[in-house]
PDB file of C-alpha atoms in Angstrom:
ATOM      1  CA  UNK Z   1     151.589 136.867 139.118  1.00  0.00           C
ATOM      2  CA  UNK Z   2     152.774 139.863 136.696  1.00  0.00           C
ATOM      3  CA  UNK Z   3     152.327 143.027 137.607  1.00  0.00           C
ATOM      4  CA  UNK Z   4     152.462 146.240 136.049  1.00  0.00           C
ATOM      5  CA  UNK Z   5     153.222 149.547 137.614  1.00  0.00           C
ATOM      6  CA  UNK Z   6     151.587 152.863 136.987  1.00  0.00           C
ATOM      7  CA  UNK Z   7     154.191 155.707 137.509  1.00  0.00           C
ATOM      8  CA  UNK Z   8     152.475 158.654 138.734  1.00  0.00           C
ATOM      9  CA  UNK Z   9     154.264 162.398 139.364  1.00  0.00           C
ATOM     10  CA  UNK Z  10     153.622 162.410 142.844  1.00  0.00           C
ATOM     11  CA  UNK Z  11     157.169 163.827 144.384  1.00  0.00           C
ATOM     12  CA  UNK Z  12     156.444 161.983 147.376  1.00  0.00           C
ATOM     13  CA  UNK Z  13     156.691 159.014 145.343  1.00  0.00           C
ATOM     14  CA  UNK Z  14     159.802 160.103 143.248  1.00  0.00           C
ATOM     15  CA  UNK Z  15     162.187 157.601 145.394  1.00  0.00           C
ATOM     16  CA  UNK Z  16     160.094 154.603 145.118  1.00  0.00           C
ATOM     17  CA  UNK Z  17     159.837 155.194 141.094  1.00  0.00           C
ATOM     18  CA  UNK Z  18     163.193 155.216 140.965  1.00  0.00           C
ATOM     19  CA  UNK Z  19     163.456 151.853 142.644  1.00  0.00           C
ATOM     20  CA  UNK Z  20     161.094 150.301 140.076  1.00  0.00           C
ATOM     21  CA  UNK Z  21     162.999 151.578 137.684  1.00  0.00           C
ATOM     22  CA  UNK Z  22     165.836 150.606 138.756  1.00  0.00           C
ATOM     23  CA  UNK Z  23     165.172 146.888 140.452  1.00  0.00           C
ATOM     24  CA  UNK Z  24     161.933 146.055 138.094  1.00  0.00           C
ATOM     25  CA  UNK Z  25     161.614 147.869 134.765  1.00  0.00           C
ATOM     26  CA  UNK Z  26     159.839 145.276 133.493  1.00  0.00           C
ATOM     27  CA  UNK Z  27     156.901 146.152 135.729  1.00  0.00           C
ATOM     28  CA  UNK Z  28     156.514 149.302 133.455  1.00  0.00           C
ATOM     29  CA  UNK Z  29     156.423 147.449 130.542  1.00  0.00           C
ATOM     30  CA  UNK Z  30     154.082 144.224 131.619  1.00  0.00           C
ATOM     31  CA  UNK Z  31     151.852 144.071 128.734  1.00  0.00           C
ATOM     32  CA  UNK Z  32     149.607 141.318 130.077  1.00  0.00           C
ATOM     33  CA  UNK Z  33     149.434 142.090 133.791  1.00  0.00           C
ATOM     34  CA  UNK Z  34     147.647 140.250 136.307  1.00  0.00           C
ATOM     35  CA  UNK Z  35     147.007 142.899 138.778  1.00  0.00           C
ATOM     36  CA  UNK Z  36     147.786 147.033 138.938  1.00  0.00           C
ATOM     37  CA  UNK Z  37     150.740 148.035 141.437  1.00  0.00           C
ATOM     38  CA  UNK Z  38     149.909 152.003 142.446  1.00  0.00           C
ATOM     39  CA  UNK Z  39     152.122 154.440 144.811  1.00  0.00           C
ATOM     40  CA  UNK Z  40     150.502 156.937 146.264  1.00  0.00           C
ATOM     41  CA  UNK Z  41     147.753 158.170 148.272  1.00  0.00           C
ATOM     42  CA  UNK Z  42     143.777 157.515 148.230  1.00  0.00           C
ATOM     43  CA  UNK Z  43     144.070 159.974 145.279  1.00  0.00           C
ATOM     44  CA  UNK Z  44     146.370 158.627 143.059  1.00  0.00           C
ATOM     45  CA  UNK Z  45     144.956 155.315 143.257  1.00  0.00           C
ATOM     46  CA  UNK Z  46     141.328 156.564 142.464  1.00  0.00           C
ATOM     47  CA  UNK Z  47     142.843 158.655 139.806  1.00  0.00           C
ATOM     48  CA  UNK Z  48     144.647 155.130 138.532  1.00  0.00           C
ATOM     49  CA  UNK Z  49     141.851 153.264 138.610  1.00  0.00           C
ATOM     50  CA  UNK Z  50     139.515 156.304 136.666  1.00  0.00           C
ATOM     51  CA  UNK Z  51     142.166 155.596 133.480  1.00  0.00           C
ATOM     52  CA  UNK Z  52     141.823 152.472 133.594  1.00  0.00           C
ATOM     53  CA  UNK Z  53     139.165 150.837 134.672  1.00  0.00           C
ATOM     54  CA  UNK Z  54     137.634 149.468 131.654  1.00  0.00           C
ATOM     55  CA  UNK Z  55     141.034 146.772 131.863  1.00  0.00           C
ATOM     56  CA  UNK Z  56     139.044 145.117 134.481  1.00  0.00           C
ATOM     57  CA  UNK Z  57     142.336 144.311 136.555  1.00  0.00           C
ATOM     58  CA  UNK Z  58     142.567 144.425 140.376  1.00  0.00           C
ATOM     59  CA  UNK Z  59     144.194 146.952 141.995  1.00  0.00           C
ATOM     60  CA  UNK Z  60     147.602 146.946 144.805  1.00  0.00           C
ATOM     61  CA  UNK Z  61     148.509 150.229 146.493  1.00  0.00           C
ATOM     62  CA  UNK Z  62     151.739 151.397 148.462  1.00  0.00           C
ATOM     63  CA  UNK Z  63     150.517 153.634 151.030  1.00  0.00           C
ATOM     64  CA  UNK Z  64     152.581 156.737 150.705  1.00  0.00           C
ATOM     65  CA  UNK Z  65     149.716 159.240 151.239  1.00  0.00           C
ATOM     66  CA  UNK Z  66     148.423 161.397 153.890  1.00  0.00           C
ATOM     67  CA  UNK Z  67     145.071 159.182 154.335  1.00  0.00           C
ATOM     68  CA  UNK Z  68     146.057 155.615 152.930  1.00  0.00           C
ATOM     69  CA  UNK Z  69     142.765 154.628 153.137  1.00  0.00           C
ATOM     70  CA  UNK Z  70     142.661 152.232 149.943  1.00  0.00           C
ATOM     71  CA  UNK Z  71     145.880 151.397 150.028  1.00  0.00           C
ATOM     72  CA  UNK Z  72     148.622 148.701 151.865  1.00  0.00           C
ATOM     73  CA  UNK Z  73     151.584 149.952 154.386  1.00  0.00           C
ATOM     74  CA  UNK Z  74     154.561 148.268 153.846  1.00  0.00           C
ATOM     75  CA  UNK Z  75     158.148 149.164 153.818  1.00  0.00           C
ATOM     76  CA  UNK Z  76     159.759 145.885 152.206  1.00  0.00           C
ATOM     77  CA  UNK Z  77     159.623 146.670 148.836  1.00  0.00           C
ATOM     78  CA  UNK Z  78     161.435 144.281 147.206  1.00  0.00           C
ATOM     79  CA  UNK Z  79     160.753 141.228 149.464  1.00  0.00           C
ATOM     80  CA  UNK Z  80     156.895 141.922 148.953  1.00  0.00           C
ATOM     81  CA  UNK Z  81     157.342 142.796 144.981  1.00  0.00           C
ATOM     82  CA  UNK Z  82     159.011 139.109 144.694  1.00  0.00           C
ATOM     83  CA  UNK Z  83     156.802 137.366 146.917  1.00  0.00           C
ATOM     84  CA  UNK Z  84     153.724 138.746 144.708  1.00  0.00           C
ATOM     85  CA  UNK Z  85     155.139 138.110 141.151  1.00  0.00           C
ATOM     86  CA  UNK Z  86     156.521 134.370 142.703  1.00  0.00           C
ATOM     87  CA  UNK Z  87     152.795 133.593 143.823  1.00  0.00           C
ATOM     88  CA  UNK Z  88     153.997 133.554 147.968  1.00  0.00           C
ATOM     89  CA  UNK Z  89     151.961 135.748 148.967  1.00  0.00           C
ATOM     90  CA  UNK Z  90     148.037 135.727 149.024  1.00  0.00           C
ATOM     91  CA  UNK Z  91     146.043 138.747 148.380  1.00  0.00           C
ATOM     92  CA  UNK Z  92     142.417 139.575 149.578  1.00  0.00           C
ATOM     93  CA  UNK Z  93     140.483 141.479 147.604  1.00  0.00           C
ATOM     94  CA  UNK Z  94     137.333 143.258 147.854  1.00  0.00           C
ATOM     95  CA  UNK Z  95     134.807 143.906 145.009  1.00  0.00           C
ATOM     96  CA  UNK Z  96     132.426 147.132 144.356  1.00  0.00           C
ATOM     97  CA  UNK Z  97     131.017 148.821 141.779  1.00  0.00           C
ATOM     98  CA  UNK Z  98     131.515 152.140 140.170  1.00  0.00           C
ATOM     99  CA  UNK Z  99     128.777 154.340 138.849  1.00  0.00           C
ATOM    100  CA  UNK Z 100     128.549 154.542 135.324  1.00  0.00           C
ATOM    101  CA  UNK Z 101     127.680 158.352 133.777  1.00  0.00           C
ATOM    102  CA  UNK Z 102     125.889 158.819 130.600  1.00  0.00           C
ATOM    103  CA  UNK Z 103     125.149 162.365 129.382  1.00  0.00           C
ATOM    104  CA  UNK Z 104     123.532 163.000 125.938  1.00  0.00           C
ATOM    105  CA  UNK Z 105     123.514 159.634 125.133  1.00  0.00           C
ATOM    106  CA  UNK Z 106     127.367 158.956 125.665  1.00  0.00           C
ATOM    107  CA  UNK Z 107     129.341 157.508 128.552  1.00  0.00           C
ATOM    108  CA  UNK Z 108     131.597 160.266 130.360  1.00  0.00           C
ATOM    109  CA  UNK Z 109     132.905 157.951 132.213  1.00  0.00           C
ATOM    110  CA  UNK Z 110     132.796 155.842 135.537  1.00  0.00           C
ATOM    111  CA  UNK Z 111     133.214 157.054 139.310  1.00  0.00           C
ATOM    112  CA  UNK Z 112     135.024 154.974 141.621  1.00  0.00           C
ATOM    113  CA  UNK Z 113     133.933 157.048 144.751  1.00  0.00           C
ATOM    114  CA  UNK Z 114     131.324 159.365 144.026  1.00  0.00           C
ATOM    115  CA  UNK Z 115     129.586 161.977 141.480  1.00  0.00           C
ATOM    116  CA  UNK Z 116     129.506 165.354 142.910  1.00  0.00           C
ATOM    117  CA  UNK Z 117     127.449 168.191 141.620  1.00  0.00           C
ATOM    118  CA  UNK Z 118     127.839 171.719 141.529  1.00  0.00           C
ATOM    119  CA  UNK Z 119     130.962 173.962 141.573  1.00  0.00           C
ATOM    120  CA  UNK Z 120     131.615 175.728 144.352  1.00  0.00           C
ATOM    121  CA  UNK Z 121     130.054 176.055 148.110  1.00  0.00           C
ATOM    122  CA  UNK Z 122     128.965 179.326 147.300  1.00  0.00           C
ATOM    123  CA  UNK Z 123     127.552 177.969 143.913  1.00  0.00           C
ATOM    124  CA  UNK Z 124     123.434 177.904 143.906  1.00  0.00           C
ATOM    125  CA  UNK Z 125     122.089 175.387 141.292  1.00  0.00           C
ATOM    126  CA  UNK Z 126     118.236 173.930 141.111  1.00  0.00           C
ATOM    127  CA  UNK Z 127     118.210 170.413 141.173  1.00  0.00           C
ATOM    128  CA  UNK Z 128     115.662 167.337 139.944  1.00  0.00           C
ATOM    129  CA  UNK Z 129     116.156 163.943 141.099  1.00  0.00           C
ATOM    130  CA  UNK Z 130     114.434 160.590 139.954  1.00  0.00           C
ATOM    131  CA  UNK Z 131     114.919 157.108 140.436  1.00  0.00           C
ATOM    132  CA  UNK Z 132     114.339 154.246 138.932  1.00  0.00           C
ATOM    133  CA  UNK Z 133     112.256 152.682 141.824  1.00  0.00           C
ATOM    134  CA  UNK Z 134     110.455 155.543 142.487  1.00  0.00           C
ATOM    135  CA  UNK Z 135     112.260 156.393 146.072  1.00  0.00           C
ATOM    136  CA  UNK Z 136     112.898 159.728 144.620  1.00  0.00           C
ATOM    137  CA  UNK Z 137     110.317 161.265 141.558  1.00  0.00           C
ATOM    138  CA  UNK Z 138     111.343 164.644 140.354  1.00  0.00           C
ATOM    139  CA  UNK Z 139     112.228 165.835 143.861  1.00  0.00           C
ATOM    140  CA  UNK Z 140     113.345 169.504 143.315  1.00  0.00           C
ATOM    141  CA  UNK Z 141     116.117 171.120 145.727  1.00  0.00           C
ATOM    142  CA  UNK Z 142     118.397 174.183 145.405  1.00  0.00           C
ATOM    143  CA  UNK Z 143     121.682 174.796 146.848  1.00  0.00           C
ATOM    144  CA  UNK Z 144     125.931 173.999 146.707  1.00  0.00           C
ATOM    145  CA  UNK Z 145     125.044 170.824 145.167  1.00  0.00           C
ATOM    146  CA  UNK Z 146     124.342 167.134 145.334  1.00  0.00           C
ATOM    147  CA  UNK Z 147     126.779 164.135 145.983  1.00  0.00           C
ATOM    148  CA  UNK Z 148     125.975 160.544 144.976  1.00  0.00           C
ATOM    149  CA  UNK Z 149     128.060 157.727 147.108  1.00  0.00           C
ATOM    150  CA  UNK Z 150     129.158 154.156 145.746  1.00  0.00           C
ATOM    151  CA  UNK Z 151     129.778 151.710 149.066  1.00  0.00           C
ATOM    152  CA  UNK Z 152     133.650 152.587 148.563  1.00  0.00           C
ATOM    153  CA  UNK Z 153     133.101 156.050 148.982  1.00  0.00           C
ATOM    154  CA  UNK Z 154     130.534 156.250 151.189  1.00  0.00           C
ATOM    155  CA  UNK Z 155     133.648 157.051 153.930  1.00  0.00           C
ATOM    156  CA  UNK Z 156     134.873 160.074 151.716  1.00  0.00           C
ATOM    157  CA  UNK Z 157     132.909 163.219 150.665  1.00  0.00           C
ATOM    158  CA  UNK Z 158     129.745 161.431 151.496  1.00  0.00           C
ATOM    159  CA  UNK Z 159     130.680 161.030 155.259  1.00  0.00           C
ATOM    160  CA  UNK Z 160     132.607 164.281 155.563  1.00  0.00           C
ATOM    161  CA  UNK Z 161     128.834 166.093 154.424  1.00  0.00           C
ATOM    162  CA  UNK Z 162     126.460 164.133 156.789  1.00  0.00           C
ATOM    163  CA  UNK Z 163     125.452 160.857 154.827  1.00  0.00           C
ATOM    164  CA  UNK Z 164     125.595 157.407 155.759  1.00  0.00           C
ATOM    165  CA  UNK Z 165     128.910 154.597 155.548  1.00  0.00           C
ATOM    166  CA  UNK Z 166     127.075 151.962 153.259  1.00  0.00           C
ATOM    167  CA  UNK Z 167     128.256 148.031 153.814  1.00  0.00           C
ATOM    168  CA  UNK Z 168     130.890 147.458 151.331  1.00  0.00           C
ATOM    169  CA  UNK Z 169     128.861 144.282 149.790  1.00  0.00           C
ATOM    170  CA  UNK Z 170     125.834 146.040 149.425  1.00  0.00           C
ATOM    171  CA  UNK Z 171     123.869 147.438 146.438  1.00  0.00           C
ATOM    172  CA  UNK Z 172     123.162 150.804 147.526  1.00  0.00           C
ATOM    173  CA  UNK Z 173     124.457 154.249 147.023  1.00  0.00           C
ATOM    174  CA  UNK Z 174     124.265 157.147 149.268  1.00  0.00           C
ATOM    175  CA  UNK Z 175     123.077 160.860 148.518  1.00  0.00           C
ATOM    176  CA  UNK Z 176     123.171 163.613 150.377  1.00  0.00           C
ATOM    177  CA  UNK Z 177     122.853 167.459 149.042  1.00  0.00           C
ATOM    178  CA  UNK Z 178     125.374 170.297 149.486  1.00  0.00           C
ATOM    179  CA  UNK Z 179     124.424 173.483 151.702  1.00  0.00           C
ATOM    180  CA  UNK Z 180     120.733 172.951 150.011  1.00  0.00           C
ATOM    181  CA  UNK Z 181     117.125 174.545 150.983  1.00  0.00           C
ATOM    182  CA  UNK Z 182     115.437 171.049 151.501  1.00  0.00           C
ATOM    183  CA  UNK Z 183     116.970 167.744 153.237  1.00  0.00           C
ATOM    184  CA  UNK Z 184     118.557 165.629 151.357  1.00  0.00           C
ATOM    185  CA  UNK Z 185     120.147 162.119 152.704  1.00  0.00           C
ATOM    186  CA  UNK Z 186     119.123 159.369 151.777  1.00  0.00           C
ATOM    187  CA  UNK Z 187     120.146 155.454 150.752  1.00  0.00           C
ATOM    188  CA  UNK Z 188     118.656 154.295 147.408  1.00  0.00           C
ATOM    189  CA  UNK Z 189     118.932 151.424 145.020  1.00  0.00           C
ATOM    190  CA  UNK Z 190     122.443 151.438 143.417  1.00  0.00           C
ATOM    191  CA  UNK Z 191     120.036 151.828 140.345  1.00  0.00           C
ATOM    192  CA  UNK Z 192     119.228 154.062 137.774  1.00  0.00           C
ATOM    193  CA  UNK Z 193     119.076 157.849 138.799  1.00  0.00           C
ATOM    194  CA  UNK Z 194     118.163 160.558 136.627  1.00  0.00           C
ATOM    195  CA  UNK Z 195     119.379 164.325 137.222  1.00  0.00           C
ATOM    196  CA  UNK Z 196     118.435 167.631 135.756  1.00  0.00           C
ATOM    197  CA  UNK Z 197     119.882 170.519 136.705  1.00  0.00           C
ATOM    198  CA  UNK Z 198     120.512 174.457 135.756  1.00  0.00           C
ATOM    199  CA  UNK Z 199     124.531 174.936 135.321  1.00  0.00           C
ATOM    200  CA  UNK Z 200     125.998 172.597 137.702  1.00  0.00           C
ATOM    201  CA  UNK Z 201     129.648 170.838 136.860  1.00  0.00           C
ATOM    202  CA  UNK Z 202     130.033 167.013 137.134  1.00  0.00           C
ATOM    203  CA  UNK Z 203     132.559 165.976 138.887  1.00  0.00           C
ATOM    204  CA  UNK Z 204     133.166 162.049 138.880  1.00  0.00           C
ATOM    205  CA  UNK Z 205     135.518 160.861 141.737  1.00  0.00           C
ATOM    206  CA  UNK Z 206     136.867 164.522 142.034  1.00  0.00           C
ATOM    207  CA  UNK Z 207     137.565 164.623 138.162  1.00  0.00           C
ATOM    208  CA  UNK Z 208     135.775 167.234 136.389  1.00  0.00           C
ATOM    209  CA  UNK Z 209     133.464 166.251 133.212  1.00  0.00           C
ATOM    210  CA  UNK Z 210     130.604 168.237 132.031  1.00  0.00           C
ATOM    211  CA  UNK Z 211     128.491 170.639 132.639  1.00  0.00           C
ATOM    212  CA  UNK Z 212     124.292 169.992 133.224  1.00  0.00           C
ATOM    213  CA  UNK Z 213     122.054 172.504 132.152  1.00  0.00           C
ATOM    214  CA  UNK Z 214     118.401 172.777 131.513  1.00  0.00           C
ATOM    215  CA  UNK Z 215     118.753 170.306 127.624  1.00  0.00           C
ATOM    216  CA  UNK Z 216     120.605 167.605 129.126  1.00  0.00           C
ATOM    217  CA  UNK Z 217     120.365 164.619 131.074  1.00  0.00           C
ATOM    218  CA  UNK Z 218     122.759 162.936 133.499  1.00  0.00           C
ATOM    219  CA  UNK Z 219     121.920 159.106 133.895  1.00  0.00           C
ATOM    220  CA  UNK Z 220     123.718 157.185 136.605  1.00  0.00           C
ATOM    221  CA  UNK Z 221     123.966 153.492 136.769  1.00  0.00           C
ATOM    222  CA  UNK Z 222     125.682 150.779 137.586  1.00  0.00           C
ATOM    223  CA  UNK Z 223     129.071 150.396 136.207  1.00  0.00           C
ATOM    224  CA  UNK Z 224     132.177 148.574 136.007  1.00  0.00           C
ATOM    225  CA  UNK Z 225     133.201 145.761 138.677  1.00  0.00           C
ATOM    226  CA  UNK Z 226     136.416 146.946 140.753  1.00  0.00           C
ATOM    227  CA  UNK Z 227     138.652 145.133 142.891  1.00  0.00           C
ATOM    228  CA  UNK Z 228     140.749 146.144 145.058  1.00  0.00           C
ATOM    229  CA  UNK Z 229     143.509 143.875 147.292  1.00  0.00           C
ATOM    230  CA  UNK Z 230     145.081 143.704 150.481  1.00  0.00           C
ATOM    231  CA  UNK Z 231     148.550 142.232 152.116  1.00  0.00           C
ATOM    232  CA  UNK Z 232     145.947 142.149 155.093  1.00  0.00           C
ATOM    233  CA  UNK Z 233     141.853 143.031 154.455  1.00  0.00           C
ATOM    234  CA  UNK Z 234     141.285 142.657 157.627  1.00  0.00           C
ATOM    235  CA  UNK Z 235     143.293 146.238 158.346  1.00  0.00           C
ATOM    236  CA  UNK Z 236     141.335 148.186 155.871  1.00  0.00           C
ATOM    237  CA  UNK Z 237     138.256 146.809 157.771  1.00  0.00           C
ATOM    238  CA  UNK Z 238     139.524 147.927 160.908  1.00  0.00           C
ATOM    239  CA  UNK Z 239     140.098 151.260 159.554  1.00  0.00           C
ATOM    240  CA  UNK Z 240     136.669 151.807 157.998  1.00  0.00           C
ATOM    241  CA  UNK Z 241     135.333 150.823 161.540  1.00  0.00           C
ATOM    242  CA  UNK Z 242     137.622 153.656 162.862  1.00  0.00           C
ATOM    243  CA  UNK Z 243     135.799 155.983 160.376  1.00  0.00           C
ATOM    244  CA  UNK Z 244     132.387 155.152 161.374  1.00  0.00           C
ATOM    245  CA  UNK Z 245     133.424 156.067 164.768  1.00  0.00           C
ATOM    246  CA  UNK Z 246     135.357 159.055 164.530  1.00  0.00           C
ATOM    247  CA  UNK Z 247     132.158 161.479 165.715  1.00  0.00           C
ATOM    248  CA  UNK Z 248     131.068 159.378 168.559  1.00  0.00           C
ATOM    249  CA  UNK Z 249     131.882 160.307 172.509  1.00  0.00           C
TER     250      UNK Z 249
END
């Protein structure tokens, strides 16, 4: 399997660089890889897969983060490095989706966790939501903002504010609104939504875009397939069980 490393500038991953470097510079230079090697936290390797996602190759992660959620613990380096690029080693993956933005026409680009609106918790923005389906037909709110949830990152932002952990294979998003005068949290159709609002920033997977005021648009729909693999899926399972039950007695 070849494998091509993304160096980040992450100083807690300074050391590790320096032993790809050193031990695999070819890794740096793979020009037809067969899967993306990331060091990091949950951060870096949503921030990895946000540049380059439209490459449509899975994704490997060294847990050197503070949450790790996305990513594989290991402290072998170079026995698990040779054991992946020999074939010796099987990966499990898991597949999801990321939601694709259009504004004025034009792709802005593709969230891996979520699409966040708004600015700022004091912020107050107006807010009009419709879907595709119908679940939701110009439904007004005002407040912080609004967050919309793929399956991935339905155990981010999305859980942290109130909303639901969706099943990883399903074909749903989440959405939930921010400090807001009406209730907002619901599960729709990982379909088509359509959002209007008065000023608020987009924010895709923490990455700031655009800004939506009263002329434009923001469409959100299904995007780009992403996979993601494990030394041991099972683990990350585990751990997204540990999530769901981190506010029960």
């Amino acid at each position: 399997m070849r494998i091509r490393y993304i160096l980040n500038n992450d100083k807690r991953v300074s050391t590790f660089n320096t032993f790809i470097k050193t031990e695999y510079p070819t890794l740096l230079t793979e020009k037809k890889p067969d899967i993306f090697l990331i060091a990091g936290g949950d951060g870096t390797m949503l921030r990895a897969i946000h540049d380059t996602i439209d490459e449509k190759i899975p994704y490997l992660g060294k847990a050197m983060g503070t949450f790790n959620f996305l990513l594989n613990s290991f402290d072998n380096d170079k026995d698990v490095i040779d054991k992946i690029l020999n074939d010796e080693i099987k990966l499990h993956t898991f597949k999801s989706h990321a939601i694709k933005a259009m504004f004025n026409g034009k792709k802005i680009g593709e969230a891996v966790n979520d699409v966040i609106l708004g600015e700022k918790i004091t912020g107050y923005h107006s807010f009009s939501l419709s879907t595709k389906n119908g679940d939701l037909r110009n439904f007004e709110l005002k407040g912080s903002g609004i967050c919309i949830s793929t399956p991935i990152g339905s155990t981010a932002f999305n859980f942290n504010n109130g909303g639901r952990i969706l099943p990883l294979d399903s074909d749903l998003l989440s959405i939930t609104g921010i400090v807001c005068n009406r209730f907002l949290n619901d599960i729709i159709q990982f379909d088509e939504v359509r959002i209007k609002s008065n000023g608020a920033k987009i924010y895709l997977s923490n990455v700031e875009s655009e800004i939506l005021n009263e002329k434009n648009e923001l469409i959100l729909t299904k995007g780009s397939e992403i996979e993601i693999a494990f030394l041991n899926k099972q683990e990350f399972l585990e751990r997204r069980i540990e999530i769901g039950h981190r506010y029960r007695k």
